[in-house]
Short mmCIF file of C-alpha atoms in Angstrom, two decimals:
data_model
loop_
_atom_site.label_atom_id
_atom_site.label_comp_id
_atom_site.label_asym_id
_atom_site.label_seq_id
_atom_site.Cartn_x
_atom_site.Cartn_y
_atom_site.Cartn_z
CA UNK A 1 -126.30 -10.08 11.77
CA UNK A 2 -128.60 -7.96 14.21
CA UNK A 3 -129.10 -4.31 13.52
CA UNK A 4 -127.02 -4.16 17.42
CA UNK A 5 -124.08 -5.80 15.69
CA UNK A 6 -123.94 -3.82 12.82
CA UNK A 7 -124.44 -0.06 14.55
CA UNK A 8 -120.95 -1.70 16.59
CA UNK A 9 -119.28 -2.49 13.85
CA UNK A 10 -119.58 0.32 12.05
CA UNK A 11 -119.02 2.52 15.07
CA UNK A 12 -115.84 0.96 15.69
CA UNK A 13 -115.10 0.67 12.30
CA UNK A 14 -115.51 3.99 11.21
CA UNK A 15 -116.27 6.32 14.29
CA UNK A 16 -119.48 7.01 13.97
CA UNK A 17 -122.59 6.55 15.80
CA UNK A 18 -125.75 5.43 13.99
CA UNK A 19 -128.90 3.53 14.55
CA UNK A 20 -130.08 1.67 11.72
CA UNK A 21 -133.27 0.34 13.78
CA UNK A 22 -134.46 3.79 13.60
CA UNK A 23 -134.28 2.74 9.41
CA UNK A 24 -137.95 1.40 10.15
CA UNK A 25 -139.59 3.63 12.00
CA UNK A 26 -137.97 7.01 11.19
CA UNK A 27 -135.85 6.98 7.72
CA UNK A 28 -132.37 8.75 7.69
CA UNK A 29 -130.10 7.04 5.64
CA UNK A 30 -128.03 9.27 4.12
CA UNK A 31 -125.11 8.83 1.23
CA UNK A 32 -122.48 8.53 4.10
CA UNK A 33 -124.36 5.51 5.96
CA UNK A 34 -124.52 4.06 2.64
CA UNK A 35 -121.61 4.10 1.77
CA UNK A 36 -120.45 2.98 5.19
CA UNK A 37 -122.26 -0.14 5.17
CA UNK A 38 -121.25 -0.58 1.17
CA UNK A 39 -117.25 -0.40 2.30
CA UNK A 40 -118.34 -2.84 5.54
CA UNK A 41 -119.51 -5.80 3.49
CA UNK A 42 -116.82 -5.01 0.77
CA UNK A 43 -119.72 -3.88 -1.99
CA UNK A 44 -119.26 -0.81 -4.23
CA UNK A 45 -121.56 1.76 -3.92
CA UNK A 46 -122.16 1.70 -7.54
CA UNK A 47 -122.76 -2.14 -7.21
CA UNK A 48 -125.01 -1.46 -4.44
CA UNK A 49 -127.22 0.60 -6.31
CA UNK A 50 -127.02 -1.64 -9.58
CA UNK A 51 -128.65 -4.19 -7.25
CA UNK A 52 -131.10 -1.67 -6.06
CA UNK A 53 -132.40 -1.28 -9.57
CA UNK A 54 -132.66 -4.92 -10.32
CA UNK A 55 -136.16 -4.73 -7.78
CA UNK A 56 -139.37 -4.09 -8.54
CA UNK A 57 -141.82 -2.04 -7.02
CA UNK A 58 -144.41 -5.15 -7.01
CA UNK A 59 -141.06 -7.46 -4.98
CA UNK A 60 -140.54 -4.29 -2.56
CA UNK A 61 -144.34 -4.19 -1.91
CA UNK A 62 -144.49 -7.43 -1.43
CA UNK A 63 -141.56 -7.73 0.96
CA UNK A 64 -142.30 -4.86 2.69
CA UNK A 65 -146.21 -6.44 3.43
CA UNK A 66 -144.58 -10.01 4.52
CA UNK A 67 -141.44 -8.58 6.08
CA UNK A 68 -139.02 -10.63 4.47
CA UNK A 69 -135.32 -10.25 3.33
CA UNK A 70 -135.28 -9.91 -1.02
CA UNK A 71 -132.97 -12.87 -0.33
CA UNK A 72 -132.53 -13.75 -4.28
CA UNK A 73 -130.93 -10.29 -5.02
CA UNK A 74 -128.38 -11.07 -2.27
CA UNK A 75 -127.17 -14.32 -3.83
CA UNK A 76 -124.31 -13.64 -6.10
#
């Protein structure tokens, strides 16, 4: 899914405009976008941030360095 598709979907979805490529250069995710994009893939926010706590700062550091997906936290 491109970041394209995804600011679509949710502004059809949900009627609201937002750019998550502006996630990487300029932060502003706020509660409401994250709970937008929880309810879009069908993901509790509480579940969402359960995941969030299962990574390390060493894995985000990493990630963040190689810019790569944390793709074993997405696997259920």
């Amino acid at each position: 899914m491109t970041q394209q598709y995804l600011n679509n979907e949710i502004s059809l979805k949900y009627s609201k405009s937002w750019n998550s490529g502006r996630e990487e250069s300029m932060p502003n995710t706020t509660l409401e976008n994250l709970f937008l994009i929880c309810d879009y893939f069908n993901i509790s926010i509480e579940d969402f941030f359960k995941l969030v706590n299962t990574v390390s700062q060493k894995e985000i550091n990493d990630e963040i360095s190689r810019k790569v997906r944390l793709q074993k936290h997405l696997k259920k």
